[in-house]
XYZ file of C-alpha atoms in Angstrom:
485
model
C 178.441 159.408 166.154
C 176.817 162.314 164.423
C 173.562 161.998 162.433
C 173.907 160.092 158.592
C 174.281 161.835 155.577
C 172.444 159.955 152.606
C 173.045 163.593 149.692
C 173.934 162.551 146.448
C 177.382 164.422 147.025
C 180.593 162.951 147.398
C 181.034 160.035 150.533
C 182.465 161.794 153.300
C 184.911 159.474 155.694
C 184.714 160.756 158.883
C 181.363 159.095 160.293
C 180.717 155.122 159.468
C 177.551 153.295 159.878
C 175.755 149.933 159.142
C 173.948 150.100 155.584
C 170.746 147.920 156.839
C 167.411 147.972 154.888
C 168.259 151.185 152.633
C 169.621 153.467 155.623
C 172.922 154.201 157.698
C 171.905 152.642 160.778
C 174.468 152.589 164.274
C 174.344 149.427 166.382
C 171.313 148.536 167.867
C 173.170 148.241 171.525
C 174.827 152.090 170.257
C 178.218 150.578 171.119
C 181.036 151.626 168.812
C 185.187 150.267 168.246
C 187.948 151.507 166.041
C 191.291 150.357 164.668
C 194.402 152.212 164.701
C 196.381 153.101 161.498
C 199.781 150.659 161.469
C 201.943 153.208 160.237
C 201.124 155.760 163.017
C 199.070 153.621 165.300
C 196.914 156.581 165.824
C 193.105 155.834 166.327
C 190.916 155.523 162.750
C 187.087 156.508 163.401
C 184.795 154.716 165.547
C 182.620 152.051 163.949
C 179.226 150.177 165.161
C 179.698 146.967 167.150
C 177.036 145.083 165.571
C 174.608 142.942 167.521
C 172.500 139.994 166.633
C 169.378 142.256 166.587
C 171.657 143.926 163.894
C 172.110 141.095 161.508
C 168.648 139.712 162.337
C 167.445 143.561 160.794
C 169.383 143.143 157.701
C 168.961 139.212 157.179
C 164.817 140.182 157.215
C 165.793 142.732 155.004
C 167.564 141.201 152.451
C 164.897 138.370 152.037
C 162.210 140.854 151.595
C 164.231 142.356 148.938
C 165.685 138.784 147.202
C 162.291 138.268 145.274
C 161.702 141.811 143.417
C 165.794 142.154 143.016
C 165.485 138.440 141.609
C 163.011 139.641 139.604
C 164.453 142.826 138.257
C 165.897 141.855 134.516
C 169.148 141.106 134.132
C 169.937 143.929 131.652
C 168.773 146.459 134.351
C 170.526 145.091 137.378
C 173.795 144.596 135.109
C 172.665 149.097 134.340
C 173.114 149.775 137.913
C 176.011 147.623 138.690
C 178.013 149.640 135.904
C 176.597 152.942 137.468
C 178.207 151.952 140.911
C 181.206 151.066 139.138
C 181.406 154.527 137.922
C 180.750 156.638 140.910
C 183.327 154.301 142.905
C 185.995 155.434 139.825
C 185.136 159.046 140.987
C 185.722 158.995 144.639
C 189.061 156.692 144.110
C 191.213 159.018 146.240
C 188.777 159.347 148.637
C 188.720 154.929 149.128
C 192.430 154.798 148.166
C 193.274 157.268 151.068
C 190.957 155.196 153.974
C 192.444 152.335 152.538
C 195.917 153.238 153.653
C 194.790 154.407 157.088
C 192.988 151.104 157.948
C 195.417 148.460 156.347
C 198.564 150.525 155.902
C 199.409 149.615 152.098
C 201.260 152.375 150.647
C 199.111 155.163 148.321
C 200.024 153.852 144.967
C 198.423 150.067 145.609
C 195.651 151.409 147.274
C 194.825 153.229 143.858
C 195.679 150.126 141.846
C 193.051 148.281 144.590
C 190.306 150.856 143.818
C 190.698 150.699 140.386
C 191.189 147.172 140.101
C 187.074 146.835 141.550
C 185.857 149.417 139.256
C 187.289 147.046 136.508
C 186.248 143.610 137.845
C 182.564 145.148 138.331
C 182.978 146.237 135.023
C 183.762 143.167 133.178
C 181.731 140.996 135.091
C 178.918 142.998 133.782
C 180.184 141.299 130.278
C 179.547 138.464 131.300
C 176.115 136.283 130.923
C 174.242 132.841 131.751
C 172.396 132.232 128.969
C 169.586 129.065 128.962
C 171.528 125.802 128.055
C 168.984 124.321 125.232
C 169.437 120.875 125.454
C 167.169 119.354 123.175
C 164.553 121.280 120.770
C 161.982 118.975 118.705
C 158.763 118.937 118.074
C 158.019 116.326 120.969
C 160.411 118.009 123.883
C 161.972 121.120 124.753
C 165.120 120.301 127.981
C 166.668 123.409 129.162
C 169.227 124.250 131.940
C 168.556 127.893 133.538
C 170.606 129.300 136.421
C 168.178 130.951 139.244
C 169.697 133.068 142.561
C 170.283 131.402 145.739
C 169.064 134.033 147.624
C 170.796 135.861 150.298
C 174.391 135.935 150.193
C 177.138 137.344 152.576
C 180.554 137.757 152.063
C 182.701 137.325 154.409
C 186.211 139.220 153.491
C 189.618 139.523 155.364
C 191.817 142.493 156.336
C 194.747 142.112 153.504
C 193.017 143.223 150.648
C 189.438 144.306 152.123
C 188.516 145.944 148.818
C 189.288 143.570 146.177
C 188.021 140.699 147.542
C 184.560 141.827 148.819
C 184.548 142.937 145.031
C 185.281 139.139 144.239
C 182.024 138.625 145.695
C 179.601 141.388 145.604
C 178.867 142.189 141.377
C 178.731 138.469 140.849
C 176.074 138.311 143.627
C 174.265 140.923 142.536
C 174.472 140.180 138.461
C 173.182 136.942 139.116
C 169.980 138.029 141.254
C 171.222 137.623 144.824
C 170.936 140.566 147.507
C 174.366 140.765 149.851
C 175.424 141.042 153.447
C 179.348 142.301 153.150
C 180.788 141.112 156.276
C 184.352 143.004 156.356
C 187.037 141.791 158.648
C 187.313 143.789 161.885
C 190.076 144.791 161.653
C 189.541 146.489 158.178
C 185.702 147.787 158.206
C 186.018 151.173 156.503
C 185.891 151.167 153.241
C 183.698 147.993 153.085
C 181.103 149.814 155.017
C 181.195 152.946 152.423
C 181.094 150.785 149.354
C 177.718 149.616 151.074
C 176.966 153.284 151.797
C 177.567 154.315 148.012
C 175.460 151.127 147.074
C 172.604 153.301 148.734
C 172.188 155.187 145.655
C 172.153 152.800 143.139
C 170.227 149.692 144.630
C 166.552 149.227 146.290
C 166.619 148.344 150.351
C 168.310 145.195 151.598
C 169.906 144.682 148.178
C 173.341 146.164 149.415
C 174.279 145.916 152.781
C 176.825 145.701 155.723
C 177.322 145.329 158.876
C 181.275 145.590 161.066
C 181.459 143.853 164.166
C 183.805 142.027 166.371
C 184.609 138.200 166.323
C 180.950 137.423 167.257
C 179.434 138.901 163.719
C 180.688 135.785 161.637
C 179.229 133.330 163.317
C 176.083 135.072 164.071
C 176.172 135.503 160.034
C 176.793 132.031 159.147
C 174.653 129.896 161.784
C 171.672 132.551 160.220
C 168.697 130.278 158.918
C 168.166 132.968 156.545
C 171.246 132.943 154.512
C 171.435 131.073 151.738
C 175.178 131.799 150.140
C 178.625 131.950 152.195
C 181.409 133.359 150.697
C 184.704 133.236 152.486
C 188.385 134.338 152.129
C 190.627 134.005 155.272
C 192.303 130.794 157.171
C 192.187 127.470 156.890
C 190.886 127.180 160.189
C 187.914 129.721 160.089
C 187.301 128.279 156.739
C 186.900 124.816 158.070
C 184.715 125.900 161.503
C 182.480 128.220 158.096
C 182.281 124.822 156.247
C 180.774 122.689 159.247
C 178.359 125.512 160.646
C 176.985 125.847 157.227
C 176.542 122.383 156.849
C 174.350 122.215 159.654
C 171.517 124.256 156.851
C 173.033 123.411 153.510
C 174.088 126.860 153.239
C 175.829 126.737 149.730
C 179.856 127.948 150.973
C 182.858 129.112 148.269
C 186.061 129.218 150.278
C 189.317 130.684 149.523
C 191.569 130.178 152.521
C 195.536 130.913 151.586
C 197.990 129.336 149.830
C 202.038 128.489 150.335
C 202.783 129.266 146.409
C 205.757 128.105 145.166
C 207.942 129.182 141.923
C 210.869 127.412 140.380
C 213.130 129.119 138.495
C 214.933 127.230 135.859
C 218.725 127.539 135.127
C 217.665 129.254 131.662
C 216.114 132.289 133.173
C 217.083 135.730 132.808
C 218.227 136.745 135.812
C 218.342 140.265 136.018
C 215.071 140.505 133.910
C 212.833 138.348 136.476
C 214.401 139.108 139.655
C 212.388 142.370 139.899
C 209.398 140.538 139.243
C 209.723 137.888 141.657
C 210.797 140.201 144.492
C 207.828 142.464 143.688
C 205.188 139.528 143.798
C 206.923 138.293 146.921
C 206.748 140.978 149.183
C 203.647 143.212 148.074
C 201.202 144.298 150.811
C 204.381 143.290 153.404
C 203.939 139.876 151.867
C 200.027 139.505 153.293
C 199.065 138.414 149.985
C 197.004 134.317 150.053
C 199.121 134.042 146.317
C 201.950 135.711 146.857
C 205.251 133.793 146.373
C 206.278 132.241 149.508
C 208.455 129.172 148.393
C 211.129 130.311 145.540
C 212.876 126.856 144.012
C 216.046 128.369 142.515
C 218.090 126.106 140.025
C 221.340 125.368 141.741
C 223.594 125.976 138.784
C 221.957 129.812 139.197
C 221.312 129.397 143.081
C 224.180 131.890 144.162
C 223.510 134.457 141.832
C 220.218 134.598 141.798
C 220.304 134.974 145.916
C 222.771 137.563 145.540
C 220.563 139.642 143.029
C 217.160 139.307 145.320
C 218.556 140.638 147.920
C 220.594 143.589 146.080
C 217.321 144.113 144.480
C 215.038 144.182 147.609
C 216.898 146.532 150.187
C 217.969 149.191 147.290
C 214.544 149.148 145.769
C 212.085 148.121 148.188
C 211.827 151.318 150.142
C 209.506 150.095 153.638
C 207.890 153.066 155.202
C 204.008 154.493 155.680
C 201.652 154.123 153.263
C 201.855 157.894 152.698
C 205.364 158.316 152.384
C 207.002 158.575 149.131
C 208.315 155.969 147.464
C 207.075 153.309 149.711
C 206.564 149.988 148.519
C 205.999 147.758 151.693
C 203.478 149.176 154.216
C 203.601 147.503 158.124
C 201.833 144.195 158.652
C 198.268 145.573 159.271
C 196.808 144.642 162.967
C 199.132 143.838 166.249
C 198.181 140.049 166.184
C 199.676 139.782 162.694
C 202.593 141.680 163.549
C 203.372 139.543 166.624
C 202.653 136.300 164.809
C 205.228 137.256 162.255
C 207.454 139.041 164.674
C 207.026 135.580 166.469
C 208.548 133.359 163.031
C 211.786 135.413 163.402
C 212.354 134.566 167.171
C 212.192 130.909 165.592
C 214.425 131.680 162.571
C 216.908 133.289 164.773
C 216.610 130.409 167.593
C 217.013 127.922 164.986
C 220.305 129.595 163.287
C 218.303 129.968 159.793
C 220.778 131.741 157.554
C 219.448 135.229 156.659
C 220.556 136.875 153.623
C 219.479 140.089 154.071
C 220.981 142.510 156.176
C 217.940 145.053 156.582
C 216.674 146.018 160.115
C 213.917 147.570 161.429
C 214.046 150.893 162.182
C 213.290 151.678 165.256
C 212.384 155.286 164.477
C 208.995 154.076 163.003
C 206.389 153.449 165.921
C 203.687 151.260 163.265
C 204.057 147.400 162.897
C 207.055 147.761 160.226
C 209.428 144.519 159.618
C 211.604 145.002 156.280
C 211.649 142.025 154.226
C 213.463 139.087 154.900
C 215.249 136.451 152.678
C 216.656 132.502 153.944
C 219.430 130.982 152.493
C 217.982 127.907 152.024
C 216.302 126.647 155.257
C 215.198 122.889 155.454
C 212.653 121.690 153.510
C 210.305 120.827 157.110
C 211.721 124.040 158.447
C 208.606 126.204 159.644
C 209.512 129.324 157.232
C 208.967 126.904 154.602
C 205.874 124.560 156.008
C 203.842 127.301 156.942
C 202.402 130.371 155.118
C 204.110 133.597 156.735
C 201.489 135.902 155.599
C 204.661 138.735 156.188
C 207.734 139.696 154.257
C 209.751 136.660 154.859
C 211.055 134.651 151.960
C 212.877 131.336 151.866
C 214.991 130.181 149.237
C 215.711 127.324 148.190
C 218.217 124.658 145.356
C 216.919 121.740 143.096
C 218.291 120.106 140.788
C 216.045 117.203 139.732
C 213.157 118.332 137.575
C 210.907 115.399 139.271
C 212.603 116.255 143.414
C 211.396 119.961 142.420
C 208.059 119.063 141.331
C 207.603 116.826 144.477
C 208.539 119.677 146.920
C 206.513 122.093 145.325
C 203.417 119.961 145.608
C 204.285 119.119 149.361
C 201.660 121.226 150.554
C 198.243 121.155 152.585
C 197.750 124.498 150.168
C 196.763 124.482 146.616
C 196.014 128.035 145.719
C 198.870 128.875 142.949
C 202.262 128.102 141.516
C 204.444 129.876 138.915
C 207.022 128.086 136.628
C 210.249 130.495 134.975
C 211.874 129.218 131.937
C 212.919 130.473 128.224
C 212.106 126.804 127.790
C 208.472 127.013 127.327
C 207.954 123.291 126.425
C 210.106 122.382 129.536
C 207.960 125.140 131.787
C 204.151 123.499 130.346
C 205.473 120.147 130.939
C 206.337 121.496 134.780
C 203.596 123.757 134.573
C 201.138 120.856 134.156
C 202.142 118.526 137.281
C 201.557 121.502 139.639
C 198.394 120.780 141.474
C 197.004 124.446 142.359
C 193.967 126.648 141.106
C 196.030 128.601 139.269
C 199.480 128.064 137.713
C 201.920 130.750 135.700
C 204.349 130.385 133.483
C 206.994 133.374 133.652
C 204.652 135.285 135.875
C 202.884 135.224 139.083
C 199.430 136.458 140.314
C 197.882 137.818 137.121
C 193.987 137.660 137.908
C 191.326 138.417 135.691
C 187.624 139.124 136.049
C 186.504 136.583 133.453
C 188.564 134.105 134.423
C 187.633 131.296 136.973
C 189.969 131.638 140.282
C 189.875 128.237 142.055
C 191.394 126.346 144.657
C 193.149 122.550 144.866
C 193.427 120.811 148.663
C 193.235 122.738 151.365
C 193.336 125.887 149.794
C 189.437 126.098 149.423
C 186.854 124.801 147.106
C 184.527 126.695 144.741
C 185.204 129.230 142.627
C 185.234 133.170 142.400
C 185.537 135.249 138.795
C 184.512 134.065 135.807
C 181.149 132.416 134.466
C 182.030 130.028 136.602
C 181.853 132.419 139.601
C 178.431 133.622 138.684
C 177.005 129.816 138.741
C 178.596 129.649 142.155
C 175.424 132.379 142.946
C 172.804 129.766 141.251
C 170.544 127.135 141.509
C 171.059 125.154 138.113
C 167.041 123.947 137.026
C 166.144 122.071 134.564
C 162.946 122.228 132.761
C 161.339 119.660 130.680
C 158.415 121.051 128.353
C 156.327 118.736 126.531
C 153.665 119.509 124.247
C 149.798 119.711 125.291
C-alpha cells in the first residue's frame, strides 16, 4: 500500500487505510485482504487486516479524546457534523461508485444511499436534548440532563454499509460520544473513507475505523474500554453481541432482521400498488432487514394480483451489474450469501414449491446474479416463509379471515416491520394496530425518517436508532437535585 494522502482535495479510492488517532494508519501486523466486486468478481483494493494492537490504538484513542469532544458545546459539534454532511454531498459519485463495486447495488441506489446520509446527518443536527425541569421553586430545583456514554462503536453489515453506519455515527457524535465504525468485511470501503473524510472535520480519536476479518468484532465488543455497542446484522451475532457485552454492562442497541409481512386487502388497487410492493420486495436483490418478505394477498384478489407481480417483475425489473443501465436488482453481494440463497432454491425445487415466475439466471453473467423469484402460495411452516431469505425470493400467500391473517402475520420470532393495504383506512388502523413490529405502514412500506424513532418488537432487536429517542440511546440520563444554601 502506497503512502496516505491526508490534502484537503477530493478522497481518492484507490488506497484504504485505518483512520486511528487522527491518521491513515495500515495494520499493525502490515497484512492486507480484499473483496471482489459481485457483478464481475474481479478483485476491489486491498484493505488492512486489523489486529488487536489495532483496536487497542484506537480504543486508547478514542478515550483520550471522549472528555474534550464531550466537552466541546453542542452547537459546535452539531457545526462540524453539518460540514461533513456537506463535503460527503460533494464527493457523492465518488462513494456512490465504490459502493457499487463492493456491494453490487446498481448506480442509481447507490446515489439515493449517499444522499440519503447527507440528509439523516442533516436532520439529526435538528434535533436537541434539552434539560427536563422537573420542579422549579424557591426550595428545589430537579432536573433530568442527558450526558455521553463514552466510546461507541458501530458495528454495521454488508447490505446497506452506508446508511446504517450513518444510523449510528451523527447521533454518536451530536450527543458527545467519539466512534469506532466497525464495517462488515465484506463491505469495508466506503466505511473506511467516511472515517477518512471525518479527518478533516473532527479532532483525533473522535472519528475512526478500523476493517478486519471475523476476529475484529469480538475483539471490539469484549474491549473494557467501550462503553456503547451498536449492532445491525443476525439474530445470532446479535445474541453472542448481547451476552459478551453483558459481561461489562456495555450499553448494546440491536437491530437484527426482520420477516415483514404485508396484507393486501380485497379493496386495493391493484395495478396502482403492485409496482410498489414489487419494488420494496426485491430492492438491493431483496437483502433489505425490512423489506417485504411475507405478502398476505386477499383471496377474492389472490389470482390477479399473482398474475400482475409477476408480469410486473420480469418486464420491469431489469437484473444486471450495478453499472449497467437500467438495472434494478444487483447480485447478492458476497459468495456465502449467494450460496445460502442459491441453497433455499435447491429446497424449493426439492420440495415441489410452485414457482410463478419463469425468469432464469443467465448464465452469461459470471457475478452472484439470481433474478427474483415468486411462490404460489407455499405452506405456512414452509422454510421460504419461516425464515428470512435475505435474497429475491418472495412467497405469496391467501387469507380470508381478518383475525387468521393477523395471526399469521404475527407468527414470527421477528418484529422489525409490517405494512397493511386498504382504501379502507378504518379497516387498515384497526389491522394496522394488532401488528406487533417497530414499525407498521399503512399503504406503504419502508418509509424511514431521521427524526423518527426506528425500533424493534421480539427478536428483531431492542433499542432504538433515529429520532430523539436515538440520541438518548448515546446517554446517561442524570438527575440533579439543587437545594438552596
Amino acid at each position: 500500500m502506497s503512502s496516505p494522502d491526508t490534502s484537503e482535495t477530493s478522497l481518492q479510492f484507490a488506497t484504504f487505510y485505518n483512520v486511528v488517532n487522527g491518521k491513515l494508519t495500515e495494520s499493525s501486523s502490515g497484512q492486507t485482504y480484499h473483496n471482489t466486486n459481485p457483478s464481475t468478481l474481479q478483485a476491489n483494493p486491498e484493505v488492512p487486516l486489523s489486529t488487536h494492537e489495532d483496536v487497542d490504538a484506537a480504543v486508547s484513542a478514542a478515550q483520550a479524546a471522549a472528555g474534550p469532544w464531550a466537552e466541546t458545546p453542542w452547537a459546535e459539534r452539531k457545526k462540524k457534523l453539518q460540514g461533513f454532511a456537506t463535503a460527503l454531498e460533494s464527493q457523492t459519485e465518488h462513494f456512490s461508485e465504490m459502493l457499487v463495486k463492493e456491494n453490487g447495488k446498481p448506480l442509481f441506489w447507490a446515489r439515493i444511499e449517499v444522499q440519503s446520509c447527507v440528509k439523516w446527518v442533516r436532520e439529526i443536527c435538528e434535533l436537541s436534548l434539552p434539560d427536563n425541569i422537573i420542579e422549579d421553586t424557591e426550595q428545589r430545583r430537579v432536573v433530568e440532563r442527558y450526558t455521553p456514554l463514552g466510546v461507541a462503536v458501530g458495528i454495521v453489515p454488508w447490505n446497506f454499509p452506508l446508511m446504517l453506519s450513518f444510523f449510528k455515527l451523527p447521533a454518536a457524535l451530536l450527543t458527545g460520544n467519539v466512534f469506532i465504525l466497525k464495517p462488515s468485511p465484506f463491505t469495508p470501503y466506503c466505511c473506511l473513507k467516511v472515517a477518512e473524510l471525518g479527518l478533516r472535520f473532527f479532532p483525533p480519536g473522535v472519528l475512526q475505523a478500523l476493517s478486519g476479518d471475523d476476529r475484529l468484532g469480538p475483539w471490539v465488543t469484549e474491549h473494557p474500554g467501550i462503553d456503547k455497542v451498536a449492532f445491525t446484522g443476525s439474530i445470532a451475532t446479535g445474541k453472542k453481541i448481547l451476552q459478551t457485552c453483558s459481561a461489562s454492562m456495555k450499553r448494546v442497541t440491536l437491530e437484527m432482521g426482520g420477516n415483514d409481512p404485508a396484507i393486501i386487502c380485497a379493496d386495493v388497487d391493484i395495478a396502482a400498488i403492485v409496482p410498489k410492493v414489487a419494488m420494496i420486495s426485491f430492492v438491493n436483490s431483496g437483502q433489505l432487514c425490512m423489506a417485504v418478505k411475507r405478502l398476505y394477498v386477499h383471496e377474492s384478489i389472490y389470482d390477479a394480483f399473482l398474475a400482475a407481480m409477476v408480469e410486473f417483475v420480469e418486464s420491469s425489473l431489469k437484473v444486471g451489474d450495478g453499472f449497467a443501465e437500467n438495472s434494478f436488482i444487483g447480485p447478492i453481494t458476497h459468495k456465502a450469501q449467494f450460496d445460502r440463497v442459491t441453497e433455499l432454491l435447491d429446497h424449493i425445487k426439492k420440495n415441489e414449491f410452485k414457482v410463478a415466475t419463469k425468469n432464469s439466471p443467465d448464465i452469461s453473467q459470471q457475478g452472484f446474479f439470481i433474478p427474483p423469484v415468486i411462490l404460489d402460495n407455499p405452506p405456512e411452516d414452509s422454510r421460504p416463509v419461516v425464515d428470512e431469505p435475505f435474497g429475491p425470493i418472495l412467497p405469496l400467500l391467501k387469507w380470508s379471515e381478518q383475525s387468521d391473517v393477523i395471526q399469521r402475520a404475527n407468527d414470527t420470532e421477528y418484529g422489525l416491520g409490517a405494512s397493511v393495504w386498504s382504501k379502507d383506512v378504518a379497516q387498515a388502523n384497526q389491522i394496522a394496530s394488532k401488528l406487533k413490529a417497530g414499525s407498521v405502514w399503512i399503504n406503504t412500506h419502508g418509509e424511514l425518517e431521521p427524526n423518527v424513532a426506528f425500533g424493534c418488537h421480539k427478536s428483531s432487536g431492542f433499542g432504538v436508532e433515529c429520532g430523539v429517542e436515538g440520541l438518548k440511546a448515546y446517554c446517561n440520563i442524570q438527575s440533579v437535585y439543587s437545594r438552596p444554601a
